[in-house]
CSV table of C-alpha atoms in Angstrom, one decimal:
chain,number,residue,atom,x,y,z
A,1,MET,CA,102.9,63.3,108.0
A,2,SER,CA,106.3,62.9,107.7
A,3,SER,CA,108.7,60.4,107.4
A,4,CYS,CA,111.5,61.9,107.3
A,5,THR,CA,113.6,61.1,110.3
A,6,PRO,CA,116.8,62.2,111.0
A,7,GLU,CA,117.1,65.5,112.7
A,8,THR,CA,119.3,67.7,109.7
A,9,ALA,CA,121.8,66.4,107.5
A,10,THR,CA,125.8,67.1,108.2
A,11,ILE,CA,127.5,68.5,105.6
A,12,ASP,CA,131.3,68.3,104.6
A,13,GLU,CA,133.8,70.7,103.2
A,14,HIS,CA,132.9,70.3,99.9
A,15,GLY,CA,129.0,71.9,100.1
A,16,THR,CA,127.7,67.6,99.5
A,17,SER,CA,125.5,66.3,102.9
A,18,VAL,CA,125.3,63.1,103.8
A,19,PRO,CA,120.9,61.9,101.6
A,20,THR,CA,119.1,62.2,103.9
A,21,PRO,CA,115.4,60.7,102.9
A,22,SER,CA,113.0,62.9,101.6
A,23,GLY,CA,109.6,63.4,102.1
A,24,PRO,CA,106.7,60.7,101.3
A,25,GLY,CA,106.1,61.6,97.6
A,26,ARG,CA,107.6,65.0,97.3
A,27,HIS,CA,110.4,65.6,94.9
A,28,PRO,CA,113.7,67.2,96.0
A,29,VAL,CA,113.5,69.7,93.6
A,30,VAL,CA,110.3,70.2,93.5
A,31,THR,CA,110.2,71.1,98.1
A,32,ALA,CA,113.6,73.4,96.8
A,33,LEU,CA,112.0,75.6,94.2
A,34,ALA,CA,109.1,76.2,96.5
A,35,LEU,CA,111.8,77.3,99.2
A,36,SER,CA,113.0,79.3,96.3
A,37,ALA,CA,109.5,80.8,95.5
A,38,GLY,CA,109.6,81.9,99.4
A,39,THR,CA,112.6,83.2,99.1
A,40,ALA,CA,112.0,85.3,96.4
A,41,ALA,CA,108.5,87.0,97.6
A,42,LEU,CA,110.3,87.9,100.8
A,43,VAL,CA,113.8,89.8,99.0
A,44,GLY,CA,111.8,90.5,96.3
A,45,ALA,CA,110.0,93.2,98.5
A,46,GLU,CA,113.1,94.4,100.5
A,47,PHE,CA,114.1,95.4,97.0
A,48,ILE,CA,111.5,96.8,95.5
A,49,PRO,CA,112.5,100.3,96.7
A,50,ALA,CA,115.6,100.5,94.7
A,51,GLY,CA,113.4,100.4,91.6
A,52,VAL,CA,110.9,102.6,93.0
A,53,LEU,CA,113.2,104.7,95.2
A,54,PRO,CA,112.9,108.1,92.8
A,55,GLY,CA,108.8,107.8,93.0
A,56,MET,CA,108.9,107.4,96.3
A,57,ALA,CA,111.3,109.2,97.3
A,58,GLU,CA,109.2,112.4,95.4
A,59,ASP,CA,105.8,110.7,97.0
A,60,LEU,CA,107.3,110.5,100.6
A,61,ALA,CA,108.9,114.6,99.5
A,62,VAL,CA,112.7,112.9,100.7
A,63,SER,CA,115.7,112.7,99.5
A,64,GLU,CA,116.5,109.3,98.0
A,65,GLY,CA,119.7,109.1,99.3
A,66,ARG,CA,117.0,109.3,102.4
A,67,ALA,CA,113.9,107.3,100.7
A,68,GLY,CA,117.2,104.2,100.9
A,69,LEU,CA,116.5,103.6,104.5
A,70,THR,CA,113.5,101.8,103.3
A,71,VAL,CA,115.8,99.4,102.6
A,72,ALA,CA,118.0,99.9,105.3
A,73,ALA,CA,115.2,99.7,108.0
A,74,THR,CA,114.3,96.4,106.7
A,75,ALA,CA,118.1,94.6,107.5
A,76,LEU,CA,118.5,96.4,111.0
A,77,ALA,CA,115.0,94.2,111.8
A,78,GLY,CA,116.6,91.1,109.6
A,79,ALA,CA,120.2,92.0,112.0
A,80,LEU,CA,118.6,91.7,115.2
A,81,THR,CA,116.1,88.5,114.4
A,82,ALA,CA,118.5,86.7,112.9
A,83,PRO,CA,120.9,85.0,115.3
A,84,THR,CA,117.3,85.1,117.8
A,85,ILE,CA,114.9,83.3,116.2
A,86,ALA,CA,116.0,79.8,116.9
A,87,SER,CA,116.1,80.8,120.7
A,88,ILE,CA,113.3,82.4,120.5
A,89,LEU,CA,111.7,79.3,119.1
A,90,PRO,CA,113.4,76.9,120.0
A,91,ARG,CA,111.0,74.4,119.2
A,92,ALA,CA,108.5,75.1,116.5
A,93,ASP,CA,107.7,73.4,113.7
A,94,ARG,CA,109.0,75.1,111.1
A,95,ARG,CA,107.0,74.5,109.6
A,96,VAL,CA,104.2,77.0,110.9
A,97,VAL,CA,107.6,79.7,111.6
A,98,LEU,CA,108.3,79.7,107.4
A,99,LEU,CA,104.4,80.5,106.2
A,100,SER,CA,104.5,82.8,109.7
A,101,LEU,CA,106.6,84.9,108.8
A,102,LEU,CA,104.9,85.0,105.4
A,103,GLY,CA,101.6,85.8,106.3
A,104,LEU,CA,104.2,88.6,108.2
A,105,ALA,CA,105.6,89.5,104.7
A,106,ILE,CA,102.2,90.3,103.2
A,107,VAL,CA,101.6,92.4,106.4
A,108,SER,CA,104.0,94.7,106.8
A,109,ASN,CA,103.5,95.3,102.0
A,110,LEU,CA,99.7,96.3,102.3
A,111,VAL,CA,101.2,99.0,105.7
A,112,VAL,CA,103.9,100.1,103.3
A,113,ALA,CA,101.2,100.3,100.4
A,114,VAL,CA,99.1,102.9,102.0
A,115,ALA,CA,102.1,105.3,104.4
A,116,PRO,CA,101.7,108.2,104.5
A,117,THR,CA,105.5,109.6,105.5
A,118,LEU,CA,108.6,107.9,105.5
A,119,ALA,CA,108.3,107.3,109.1
A,120,VAL,CA,105.4,104.2,109.0
A,121,VAL,CA,107.2,102.8,105.7
A,122,LEU,CA,110.4,102.4,108.0
A,123,ALA,CA,108.6,100.7,110.6
A,124,ALA,CA,106.5,98.4,108.4
A,125,ARG,CA,109.5,97.3,107.0
A,126,VAL,CA,111.4,96.0,109.6
A,127,LEU,CA,108.3,93.5,109.4
A,128,LEU,CA,110.0,92.6,106.6
A,129,GLY,CA,112.7,92.7,107.7
A,130,VAL,CA,112.1,90.0,110.6
A,131,ALA,CA,110.1,87.3,107.8
A,132,ILE,CA,113.2,87.1,105.7
A,133,ALA,CA,116.3,87.1,107.8
A,134,GLY,CA,113.8,84.4,109.7
A,135,PHE,CA,113.1,83.0,107.1
A,136,TRP,CA,116.3,82.5,105.5
A,137,SER,CA,118.1,81.2,108.9
A,138,PHE,CA,115.8,78.1,108.2
A,139,ALA,CA,115.1,77.4,105.2
A,140,LEU,CA,118.5,75.4,104.2
A,141,SER,CA,118.5,73.7,107.1
A,142,VAL,CA,114.7,72.8,106.5
A,143,GLY,CA,115.1,71.9,102.6
A,144,VAL,CA,118.3,69.5,103.7
A,145,HIS,CA,116.1,67.6,105.8
A,146,VAL,CA,113.2,66.8,104.0
A,147,THR,CA,116.1,66.2,100.7
A,148,GLY,CA,118.9,65.0,101.5
A,149,ARG,CA,120.9,67.3,99.4
A,150,ALA,CA,122.3,70.4,100.5
A,151,ALA,CA,124.1,71.5,97.3
A,152,LEU,CA,120.9,71.3,95.5
A,153,VAL,CA,118.4,73.3,98.7
A,154,SER,CA,121.3,76.4,99.0
A,155,THR,CA,120.9,76.9,94.8
A,156,THR,CA,117.8,76.2,94.5
A,157,VAL,CA,117.2,79.6,97.3
A,158,ALA,CA,119.8,81.6,96.5
A,159,LEU,CA,117.7,81.3,93.3
A,160,GLY,CA,114.7,82.7,94.6
A,161,THR,CA,116.8,86.2,95.3
A,162,SER,CA,118.4,86.5,91.8
A,163,THR,CA,115.1,85.8,90.6
A,164,ALA,CA,113.7,88.2,93.5
A,165,THR,CA,116.2,91.0,91.8
A,166,ILE,CA,114.3,90.8,88.7
A,167,ILE,CA,111.0,91.5,90.6
A,168,GLY,CA,112.2,93.4,93.3
A,169,VAL,CA,114.2,95.7,90.8
A,170,PRO,CA,113.4,95.8,86.5
A,171,VAL,CA,109.5,95.5,86.8
A,172,SER,CA,109.2,97.2,89.9
A,173,SER,CA,110.5,99.9,88.5
A,174,VAL,CA,108.2,98.9,84.8
A,175,LEU,CA,105.2,98.7,87.1
A,176,GLY,CA,106.3,100.7,89.9
A,177,ASP,CA,106.6,103.9,86.3
A,178,VAL,CA,103.1,102.7,85.2
A,179,ILE,CA,100.8,102.1,88.0
A,180,GLY,CA,102.9,103.7,90.7
A,181,TRP,CA,105.6,102.2,94.0
A,182,ARG,CA,102.2,102.0,96.4
A,183,ALA,CA,100.2,99.2,93.7
A,184,VAL,CA,104.2,97.4,93.0
A,185,PHE,CA,103.4,96.6,97.0
A,186,LEU,CA,100.1,95.8,97.1
A,187,VAL,CA,101.5,93.0,93.7
A,188,ILE,CA,104.6,91.4,95.5
A,189,SER,CA,101.5,91.2,98.4
A,190,ALA,CA,100.1,88.7,96.2
A,191,LEU,CA,103.0,87.3,95.0
A,192,THR,CA,103.8,85.9,98.4
A,193,LEU,CA,100.4,85.5,98.7
A,194,VAL,CA,101.1,82.9,95.6
A,195,ALA,CA,104.2,81.4,97.4
A,196,GLY,CA,102.8,80.8,101.2
A,197,GLY,CA,100.5,78.6,99.4
A,198,VAL,CA,103.2,76.3,97.9
A,199,LEU,CA,105.1,75.8,100.3
A,200,TRP,CA,101.6,75.1,102.9
A,201,ARG,CA,100.1,72.4,100.0
A,202,LEU,CA,104.0,71.1,100.0
A,203,LEU,CA,105.9,71.2,103.0
A,204,PRO,CA,106.1,68.6,105.3
A,205,PRO,CA,106.5,69.4,109.0
A,206,VAL,CA,109.7,70.3,109.9
A,207,PRO,CA,111.0,69.5,113.7
A,208,ALA,CA,113.7,71.5,115.3
A,209,GLN,CA,117.1,70.5,115.5
A,210,PRO,CA,117.5,69.2,118.1
A,211,GLY,CA,119.9,71.9,120.6
A,212,ALA,CA,118.7,74.5,118.8
A,213,GLY,CA,118.6,78.1,121.0
A,214,ILE,CA,120.9,79.3,123.1
A,215,ALA,CA,123.5,76.7,123.2
A,216,MET,CA,123.5,76.2,119.9
A,217,MET,CA,124.3,79.3,118.9
A,218,ARG,CA,126.7,79.6,122.6
A,219,VAL,CA,129.0,76.7,120.9
A,220,VAL,CA,129.0,77.9,117.0
A,221,LEU,CA,130.0,81.0,118.2
A,222,GLY,CA,133.0,79.5,119.3
A,223,ASN,CA,134.1,78.2,116.2
A,224,ARG,CA,137.2,80.7,115.4
A,225,ARG,CA,136.9,80.0,111.7
A,226,LEU,CA,133.2,80.4,110.9
A,227,VAL,CA,133.4,83.9,113.1
A,228,VAL,CA,135.9,85.0,110.6
A,229,GLY,CA,134.3,84.0,107.8
A,230,VAL,CA,131.0,85.6,109.5
A,231,VAL,CA,133.4,88.7,109.0
A,232,VAL,CA,134.4,88.0,105.3
A,233,ILE,CA,131.2,87.1,104.0
A,234,PHE,CA,130.1,90.7,105.8
A,235,ALA,CA,132.7,92.6,103.6
A,236,ALA,CA,131.6,90.6,100.6
A,237,ALA,CA,127.5,91.9,101.6
A,238,PHE,CA,128.4,95.6,102.2
A,239,ALA,CA,130.5,96.1,99.3
A,240,ASN,CA,127.1,94.9,96.7
A,241,PHE,CA,124.6,96.9,99.6
A,242,THR,CA,126.8,99.4,99.6
A,243,ALA,CA,125.7,101.0,95.3
A,244,TYR,CA,122.9,98.0,95.1
A,245,PRO,CA,119.8,100.2,96.5
A,246,TYR,CA,121.1,103.3,94.4
A,247,ILE,CA,121.9,100.8,90.9
A,248,ARG,CA,119.3,102.2,88.9
A,249,VAL,CA,120.2,106.1,89.9
A,250,ALA,CA,123.8,105.1,88.8
A,251,ILE,CA,123.0,103.6,85.2
A,252,GLU,CA,120.0,106.9,84.7
A,253,ALA,CA,123.9,109.3,85.5
A,254,ILE,CA,125.2,106.7,82.4
A,255,ASP,CA,122.3,106.1,80.6
A,256,ALA,CA,118.5,106.7,81.5
A,257,SER,CA,117.6,104.9,77.5
A,258,VAL,CA,118.6,101.5,79.0
A,259,VAL,CA,117.6,101.6,83.0
A,260,SER,CA,114.7,99.1,82.3
A,261,VAL,CA,117.3,96.4,79.8
A,262,LEU,CA,120.0,97.0,82.5
A,263,LEU,CA,118.6,95.9,85.8
A,264,LEU,CA,116.9,92.7,83.9
A,265,ALA,CA,120.5,92.0,82.4
A,266,TRP,CA,121.3,92.2,86.2
A,267,GLY,CA,119.3,90.1,87.6
A,268,LEU,CA,119.8,87.3,84.5
A,269,GLY,CA,123.0,87.9,84.7
A,270,GLY,CA,122.2,86.2,88.7
A,271,LEU,CA,120.9,83.3,87.2
A,272,LEU,CA,124.0,82.5,86.1
A,273,GLY,CA,126.5,83.3,89.2
A,274,ASN,CA,123.3,81.4,91.5
A,275,LEU,CA,124.3,78.2,89.2
A,276,ALA,CA,127.6,79.2,89.1
A,277,GLY,CA,127.9,79.8,92.6
A,278,GLY,CA,126.2,75.3,93.6
A,279,ALA,CA,128.3,73.7,89.8
A,280,LEU,CA,131.5,75.2,91.7
A,281,SER,CA,130.7,74.6,94.8
A,282,ARG,CA,133.4,71.6,94.9
A,283,TRP,CA,135.8,74.7,94.9
A,284,LEU,CA,133.9,75.6,97.6
A,285,ARG,CA,136.8,78.1,98.8
A,286,TRP,CA,137.4,78.8,95.7
A,287,ALA,CA,134.5,79.6,93.9
A,288,ALA,CA,133.7,81.9,97.3
A,289,THR,CA,136.3,84.1,97.2
A,290,ALA,CA,135.6,84.7,92.6
A,291,GLY,CA,132.6,86.1,93.0
A,292,PRO,CA,133.5,89.3,95.6
A,293,VAL,CA,136.9,89.1,92.7
A,294,ILE,CA,134.3,89.4,89.6
A,295,MET,CA,131.7,91.7,91.6
A,296,ALA,CA,134.7,93.9,92.4
A,297,CYS,CA,135.2,94.6,89.3
A,298,ALA,CA,132.1,95.4,87.9
A,299,LEU,CA,132.1,98.4,90.7
A,300,VAL,CA,134.7,99.2,89.4
A,301,LEU,CA,133.9,99.2,85.5
A,302,LEU,CA,130.7,100.9,86.7
A,303,GLY,CA,132.5,103.3,87.9
A,304,THR,CA,134.5,105.0,85.3
A,305,THR,CA,132.4,104.2,83.0
A,306,GLU,CA,130.7,106.4,80.1
A,307,GLN,CA,129.9,104.7,77.8
A,308,THR,CA,126.5,102.5,76.9
A,309,ALA,CA,128.5,99.4,75.9
A,310,VAL,CA,131.1,99.1,79.0
A,311,LEU,CA,127.9,99.6,81.4
A,312,ALA,CA,126.0,97.5,80.1
A,313,ILE,CA,129.4,94.8,80.6
A,314,ALA,CA,129.3,96.1,83.7
A,315,VAL,CA,126.0,95.1,85.0
A,316,VAL,CA,125.9,91.8,84.0
A,317,LEU,CA,129.0,90.9,85.7
A,318,TRP,CA,128.2,92.6,89.3
A,319,GLY,CA,125.0,90.2,88.7
A,320,VAL,CA,127.3,87.3,87.7
A,321,GLY,CA,129.6,88.1,90.9
A,322,PHE,CA,127.2,89.4,93.3
A,323,ASN,CA,125.1,86.8,93.1
A,324,MET,CA,127.9,83.6,93.9
A,325,VAL,CA,128.1,84.6,96.9
A,326,PRO,CA,124.5,83.1,98.4
A,327,VAL,CA,125.2,80.7,97.3
A,328,THR,CA,128.5,79.5,98.3
A,329,THR,CA,128.9,81.6,102.0
A,330,GLN,CA,125.7,79.7,102.2
A,331,LEU,CA,127.9,76.1,101.9
A,332,TRP,CA,130.6,77.8,103.3
A,333,VAL,CA,129.6,78.6,106.7
A,334,SER,CA,127.7,74.9,106.0
A,335,ALA,CA,130.5,73.3,105.5
A,336,ILE,CA,132.7,74.6,108.7
A,337,GLU,CA,130.2,73.4,111.0
A,338,PRO,CA,127.7,70.7,109.8
A,339,ARG,CA,126.0,69.7,112.3
A,340,ARG,CA,124.9,73.0,113.9
A,341,VAL,CA,124.0,74.4,110.2
A,342,GLU,CA,120.6,76.9,112.1
A,343,SER,CA,123.0,78.3,114.1
A,344,ALA,CA,125.8,78.9,111.0
A,345,VAL,CA,123.1,80.1,108.9
A,346,ALA,CA,121.6,82.1,111.0
A,347,LEU,CA,125.6,83.9,111.4
A,348,GLN,CA,125.9,84.2,107.4
A,349,VAL,CA,122.3,85.8,107.3
A,350,THR,CA,123.3,87.8,110.2
A,351,ALA,CA,126.2,89.9,108.2
A,352,PHE,CA,124.3,90.2,105.0
A,353,GLN,CA,121.2,92.1,107.3
A,354,VAL,CA,123.9,94.4,109.2
A,355,ALA,CA,125.9,95.1,105.6
A,356,ILE,CA,122.6,95.4,104.0
A,357,MET,CA,121.5,98.0,106.8
A,358,SER,CA,125.2,100.1,107.0
A,359,GLY,CA,125.6,99.5,103.4
A,360,ALA,CA,122.5,101.2,102.4
A,361,VAL,CA,123.4,104.2,104.9
A,362,VAL,CA,127.1,104.6,103.8
A,363,GLY,CA,126.5,104.0,100.2
A,364,GLY,CA,122.8,106.4,100.5
A,365,LEU,CA,125.5,109.7,101.7
A,366,LEU,CA,128.0,108.8,99.2
A,367,VAL,CA,124.6,109.7,96.8
A,368,ASP,CA,123.6,112.5,98.3
A,369,HIS,CA,127.3,114.6,98.9
A,370,GLN,CA,129.6,112.8,96.2
A,371,GLY,CA,127.7,111.4,93.3
A,372,PRO,CA,126.9,106.5,92.4
A,373,SER,CA,129.8,106.3,91.7
A,374,ALA,CA,131.7,107.4,94.3
A,375,ALA,CA,129.6,104.5,96.1
A,376,MET,CA,130.7,102.7,93.0
A,377,LEU,CA,134.3,102.5,93.8
A,378,LEU,CA,133.4,101.8,97.7
A,379,GLY,CA,132.5,98.8,96.8
A,380,ALA,CA,134.6,98.1,94.7
A,381,GLY,CA,137.1,98.3,97.1
A,382,VAL,CA,135.5,96.4,100.0
A,383,GLY,CA,134.6,93.2,97.5
A,384,SER,CA,138.4,92.5,96.6
A,385,ALA,CA,139.6,92.3,100.4
A,386,ALA,CA,137.0,89.9,101.0
A,387,ALA,CA,137.9,88.1,98.1
A,388,ILE,CA,141.5,88.2,100.1
A,389,GLY,CA,140.0,87.1,103.1
A,390,PHE,CA,138.4,83.9,101.4
A,391,ALA,CA,141.4,82.8,99.4
A,392,SER,CA,143.2,82.7,102.8
A,393,ILE,CA,141.0,80.8,104.5
A,394,ALA,CA,140.8,77.3,104.3
A,395,VAL,CA,137.9,75.4,104.4
A,396,ARG,CA,138.0,72.6,107.2
A,397,PRO,CA,135.2,70.9,108.9
A,398,ARG,CA,134.1,71.6,112.9
A,399,ALA,CA,135.0,68.1,114.8
A,400,ALA,CA,131.6,66.9,116.0
């Protein structure tokens, strides 16, 4: 049982929250890390195809561009789920919802592990998309309800995303070469089960926000500043995901001997980016701008170089730049709609998932017809536009 009495905490324009008491015996950092573990398991599964793409494509007898649609299918389901799940479950205990979503992800990964065709893989990945979008939509509000510390929760949940890039891409790439891509999905199923056990043990029951559902989403959609910001968030995410599913292909085109090392470097850069995003959240407008700027510069380098040293610098900077985006944008939407965090974050998640879906499709077409450099350069251009967008929008909370 939880003694957390507030329904949610408010978040100001600096990305900090009005304190909310923690559940008895639960340290805020431990709770936030438990949510981070769930995020890591889900996002790790989402991006496994980027690490095992050549083997998956060969086994399923499709092109690498078509195999990249396994990322797009997940994102499509996520885009449809994020803005609607609170309406479907307006009163459900958020602890139960989060645990159920992790269970759904386990089912998805097990089906992918035995799927005979690309069509079956895509169908299973739809289930994963539902799990990811729902988990992301509720994780911040759940974490803030229990801990009262928005910047901590946002940073650690996004830290799970960066950790997942280490699990989902470089480690899966190595494991896929050793044990096969299907076995990698069995491994992530086991990790997801462990993450669910941790959350089951540590999270108290968490009630839904008052008024959660269609009415709250309708009010949030009336916030023009938020809606414009969500479009900019889409651009920042699209810039990344036009290129990211094909990162292994891009590295191999320059120096195949450093694939595993540079995939790991991307993830480590991502950890740094997450921490930087949280540390700079006091200057939220400019922190949100910095991520796309760094990412765009990195993608230009990656799309134009043939030198391994420059390639390495570009990959690390890419990891830093993009992984500032989930932290800063989650705080950004929460700062603008501090009393409707669930719905505001749901729109952020929707923007990400639509961007992942459309980016993977557009990137796949470019990779198949023009090569990976074209995908990198398109990402750089859209990332630059996103940076201009964030710099142009003042972060002011909506009046209650």
